[in-house]
CSV table of C-alpha atoms in Angstrom, one decimal:
chain,number,residue,atom,x,y,z
A,1,GLY,CA,0.0,0.0,0.0
A,2,VAL,CA,0.9,3.6,-0.5
A,3,ILE,CA,0.2,6.2,2.2
A,4,PRO,CA,-2.3,8.8,1.0
A,5,TYR,CA,-0.1,11.9,0.5
A,6,ARG,CA,2.3,9.8,-1.6
A,7,ARG,CA,-0.3,8.6,-4.0
A,8,GLN,CA,-0.5,9.5,-7.7
A,9,LYS,CA,3.3,10.0,-7.8
A,10,ARG,CA,4.1,6.7,-9.3
A,11,VAL,CA,5.4,5.4,-5.9
A,12,GLY,CA,3.2,2.2,-6.3
A,13,GLN,CA,4.4,1.5,-9.8
A,14,TYR,CA,8.0,1.9,-8.7
A,15,LEU,CA,7.7,-0.3,-5.8
A,16,MET,CA,6.0,-3.0,-7.9
A,17,GLU,CA,8.7,-2.8,-10.6
A,18,LEU,CA,11.3,-3.3,-8.0
A,19,MET,CA,9.6,-6.3,-6.6
A,20,LEU,CA,9.0,-7.8,-10.0
A,21,GLN,CA,12.8,-7.3,-10.9
A,22,ALA,CA,13.8,-8.9,-7.7
A,23,SER,CA,11.4,-11.7,-8.4
A,24,VAL,CA,13.0,-12.3,-11.9
A,25,GLU,CA,16.5,-12.3,-10.3
A,26,ARG,CA,15.4,-15.0,-7.9
A,27,ASN,CA,13.8,-17.1,-10.7
A,28,VAL,CA,10.3,-16.8,-9.4
A,29,ARG,CA,7.9,-18.2,-11.9
A,30,LEU,CA,4.5,-16.8,-10.5
A,31,VAL,CA,3.6,-13.6,-8.7
A,32,GLN,CA,0.0,-13.4,-7.3
A,33,LEU,CA,-1.9,-10.8,-5.4
A,34,GLU,CA,-5.4,-9.7,-4.6
A,35,VAL,CA,-6.8,-6.2,-5.0
A,36,ILE,CA,-10.0,-5.1,-3.4
A,37,VAL,CA,-12.8,-4.7,-6.0
A,38,GLY,CA,-13.4,-1.1,-6.5
A,39,ASN,CA,-9.8,0.0,-6.0
A,40,GLU,CA,-9.5,0.9,-9.7
A,41,PRO,CA,-6.1,2.8,-9.5
A,42,ALA,CA,-4.4,-0.3,-8.1
A,43,HIS,CA,-6.4,-2.6,-10.4
A,44,ASN,CA,-5.3,-0.7,-13.5
A,45,LEU,CA,-1.6,-0.6,-12.3
A,46,PHE,CA,-1.5,-4.3,-12.0
A,47,LEU,CA,-3.1,-4.7,-15.3
A,48,LYS,CA,-0.5,-2.3,-16.8
A,49,LEU,CA,2.3,-4.5,-15.2
A,50,GLY,CA,0.9,-7.6,-16.9
A,51,PHE,CA,-1.1,-9.2,-14.1
A,52,GLU,CA,-4.3,-11.1,-15.3
A,53,PRO,CA,-7.4,-11.5,-13.2
A,54,THR,CA,-8.1,-15.1,-12.3
A,55,ARG,CA,-11.3,-15.0,-10.1
A,56,GLU,CA,-13.2,-12.9,-7.5
A,57,LEU,CA,-12.8,-13.9,-3.9
A,58,LEU,CA,-15.3,-13.1,-1.1
A,59,ILE,CA,-14.4,-11.9,2.5
A,60,ILE,CA,-17.5,-13.2,4.6
A,61,ARG,CA,-18.3,-12.6,8.3
A,62,ARG,CA,-20.7,-13.8,10.8
A,63,PRO,CA,-21.3,-11.8,13.9
A,64,PRO,CA,-21.2,-13.4,17.3
A,65,GLY,CA,-24.2,-15.3,18.7
A,66,ALA,CA,-25.4,-18.8,19.1
A,67,PRO,CA,-27.4,-20.2,16.3
A,68,ASP,CA,-31.2,-20.8,16.7
A,69,PRO,CA,-31.8,-24.3,18.0
A,70,ILE,CA,-32.3,-26.9,15.3
A,71,PRO,CA,-33.4,-30.1,17.0
A,72,ALA,CA,-32.5,-32.3,14.0
A,73,TYR,CA,-28.9,-30.9,14.1
A,74,ASP,CA,-28.7,-31.5,18.0
A,75,GLU,CA,-29.2,-35.2,17.4
A,76,PHE,CA,-25.6,-35.4,16.1
A,77,THR,CA,-22.4,-34.9,18.2
A,78,PRO,CA,-19.4,-34.0,16.0
A,79,GLN,CA,-16.0,-34.9,17.4
A,80,GLU,CA,-13.2,-32.5,17.8
A,81,VAL,CA,-10.2,-33.3,15.5
A,82,PRO,CA,-7.0,-34.2,17.4
A,83,GLU,CA,-4.4,-31.4,16.8
A,84,GLY,CA,-1.9,-34.0,15.4
A,85,ASP,CA,-4.5,-35.2,12.8
A,86,ILE,CA,-5.1,-31.7,11.3
A,87,PRO,CA,-2.1,-31.6,8.7
A,88,HIS,CA,-3.1,-35.0,7.4
A,89,MET,CA,-6.8,-33.9,7.1
A,90,LEU,CA,-5.8,-30.8,5.3
A,91,GLU,CA,-4.4,-33.0,2.5
A,92,GLY,CA,-7.9,-34.2,1.8
A,93,ARG,CA,-9.4,-30.7,1.3
A,94,GLU,CA,-10.9,-29.2,-1.8
A,95,VAL,CA,-8.3,-28.1,-4.3
A,96,ASP,CA,-7.2,-24.5,-5.5
A,97,PRO,CA,-7.3,-22.4,-2.4
A,98,SER,CA,-5.9,-18.9,-2.4
A,99,TRP,CA,-2.5,-18.4,-0.9
A,100,VAL,CA,-3.9,-17.2,2.4
A,101,GLU,CA,-5.8,-20.5,2.8
A,102,GLU,CA,-3.0,-22.9,1.5
A,103,ASN,CA,-2.1,-25.6,4.0
A,104,SER,CA,1.4,-24.3,4.6
A,105,SER,CA,-0.1,-20.8,5.4
A,106,LEU,CA,-2.7,-22.3,7.8
A,107,LEU,CA,-0.2,-24.6,9.5
A,108,ASN,CA,2.2,-21.7,10.0
A,109,ALA,CA,-0.6,-19.6,11.4
A,110,GLY,CA,-1.3,-22.1,14.1
A,111,SER,CA,-4.3,-22.3,16.7
A,112,LEU,CA,-6.2,-24.7,14.4
A,113,ARG,CA,-9.2,-26.6,15.6
A,114,GLY,CA,-11.5,-29.0,13.8
A,115,PHE,CA,-14.8,-30.8,14.0
A,116,HIS,CA,-15.5,-34.1,12.3
A,117,LEU,CA,-18.9,-35.7,11.9
A,118,GLU,CA,-19.9,-39.2,10.5
A,119,VAL,CA,-23.6,-40.1,10.4
A,120,PRO,CA,-25.2,-43.5,10.5
A,121,ASP,CA,-25.7,-43.8,6.7
A,122,GLY,CA,-21.9,-43.5,6.1
A,123,ARG,CA,-21.6,-39.7,5.1
A,124,SER,CA,-18.9,-37.8,6.7
A,125,GLY,CA,-17.0,-34.6,6.7
A,126,TRP,CA,-14.8,-32.2,8.6
A,127,VAL,CA,-14.3,-28.4,9.1
A,128,ILE,CA,-10.9,-27.0,10.2
A,129,PHE,CA,-10.6,-23.5,11.4
A,130,GLN,CA,-8.3,-21.2,13.3
A,131,ARG,CA,-9.5,-20.1,16.8
A,132,THR,CA,-8.0,-16.8,18.2
A,133,PRO,CA,-9.2,-15.3,21.5
A,134,PHE,CA,-11.8,-13.2,19.8
A,135,GLN,CA,-12.4,-14.7,16.4
A,136,LEU,CA,-12.8,-17.8,14.3
A,137,THR,CA,-11.3,-17.6,10.8
A,138,HIS,CA,-9.7,-19.5,8.0
A,139,PHE,CA,-12.4,-22.2,7.4
A,140,VAL,CA,-11.5,-25.2,5.5
A,141,ILE,CA,-14.2,-27.8,4.5
A,142,SER,CA,-13.2,-31.4,3.6
A,143,GLY,CA,-13.4,-32.1,-0.2
A,144,GLY,CA,-16.6,-33.6,-1.4
A,145,ILE,CA,-18.6,-32.9,1.8
A,146,ASP,CA,-22.2,-33.5,1.6
A,147,ALA,CA,-24.1,-30.1,2.1
A,148,ASP,CA,-26.1,-31.4,5.0
A,149,ILE,CA,-23.0,-32.5,6.9
A,150,ALA,CA,-21.5,-29.0,6.3
A,151,ARG,CA,-24.7,-27.4,7.7
A,152,ILE,CA,-24.6,-29.5,10.9
A,153,LEU,CA,-20.9,-28.9,11.4
A,154,LEU,CA,-21.2,-25.1,11.1
A,155,TYR,CA,-24.2,-25.2,13.3
A,156,HIS,CA,-22.2,-26.9,16.1
A,157,ILE,CA,-19.1,-24.8,15.6
A,158,HIS,CA,-21.1,-21.6,16.3
A,159,LYS,CA,-23.0,-23.4,19.1
A,160,ALA,CA,-19.7,-24.2,20.8
A,161,TYR,CA,-18.2,-20.7,20.3
A,162,PRO,CA,-21.1,-18.4,20.3
A,163,MET,CA,-19.0,-15.4,21.6
A,164,GLN,CA,-16.6,-15.6,18.7
A,165,ASP,CA,-16.8,-13.2,15.8
A,166,THR,CA,-16.2,-15.2,12.6
A,167,LYS,CA,-14.5,-14.3,9.4
A,168,THR,CA,-13.2,-16.3,6.4
A,169,GLU,CA,-11.2,-14.9,3.6
A,170,ASN,CA,-10.9,-15.5,-0.1
A,171,LEU,CA,-13.8,-17.8,-0.7
A,172,PRO,CA,-14.4,-18.1,-4.4
A,173,GLU,CA,-17.5,-16.3,-5.3
A,174,ASN,CA,-18.9,-19.5,-7.0
A,175,HIS,CA,-17.9,-21.8,-4.3
A,176,ARG,CA,-20.5,-24.4,-3.7
A,177,MET,CA,-20.4,-23.9,0.1
A,178,TRP,CA,-21.3,-20.1,-0.1
A,179,PRO,CA,-25.0,-20.8,0.1
A,180,ILE,CA,-24.4,-23.0,3.2
A,181,PHE,CA,-22.3,-20.2,4.8
A,182,GLN,CA,-25.2,-17.8,4.0
A,183,GLU,CA,-27.8,-20.1,5.7
A,184,ALA,CA,-25.5,-20.1,8.8
A,185,GLY,CA,-25.7,-16.3,9.1
A,186,TYR,CA,-22.6,-15.2,7.0
A,187,PHE,CA,-22.8,-12.2,4.7
A,188,GLU,CA,-20.3,-10.8,2.2
A,189,VAL,CA,-18.1,-7.9,3.6
A,190,PHE,CA,-16.2,-7.0,0.4
A,191,ARG,CA,-14.5,-8.8,-2.5
A,192,ARG,CA,-11.1,-9.1,-3.9
A,193,THR,CA,-9.9,-9.8,-7.4
A,194,GLU,CA,-7.1,-12.4,-7.5
A,195,MET,CA,-4.5,-11.6,-10.1
A,196,PHE,CA,-1.5,-13.7,-11.4
A,197,LEU,CA,1.6,-12.7,-13.4
A,198,TYR,CA,3.7,-15.6,-14.9
A,199,LEU,CA,7.3,-14.5,-15.1
A,200,ARG,CA,8.8,-17.6,-17.0
């Protein structure tokens, strides 16, 4: 970012060009970034430098508060995922996360928790997330999860942590779980455009 009184003086372009030159010197193959939708000066600068838009990503939030009781969901009791199992479980996630949600980023961030549920008919799934003192964030849902399993897991997470504000970043706008998040009380805060530049 460029502080306001330094803007419109090509400082951003200069910094980006330095960064890209350093990337070339280090044999970097891909540079990626996100720009907030509506930030046209930055978006136009990145286009000028050769970045190409790849997709739009949602930043979504759910305010604190216990969910309304759903007796059918209360019939199930998800199990907490042992901390040592989390890295292995993340390997079975849906593919193509943004860099913020890549496994290495999540594991480096720490404070990960998870709930796992298996129902009598054999369906199962899990949700991994980061828990900080005031917030739940970085939600990752198991690949191929049934929508009903996802609903039950989100319900129990918010029932277990009713006082936590919740935010998850960089959910693709067409992600099949977005309607499930909305049912659980999430709403869109803003969007980012993901952009890639291939250097070699």
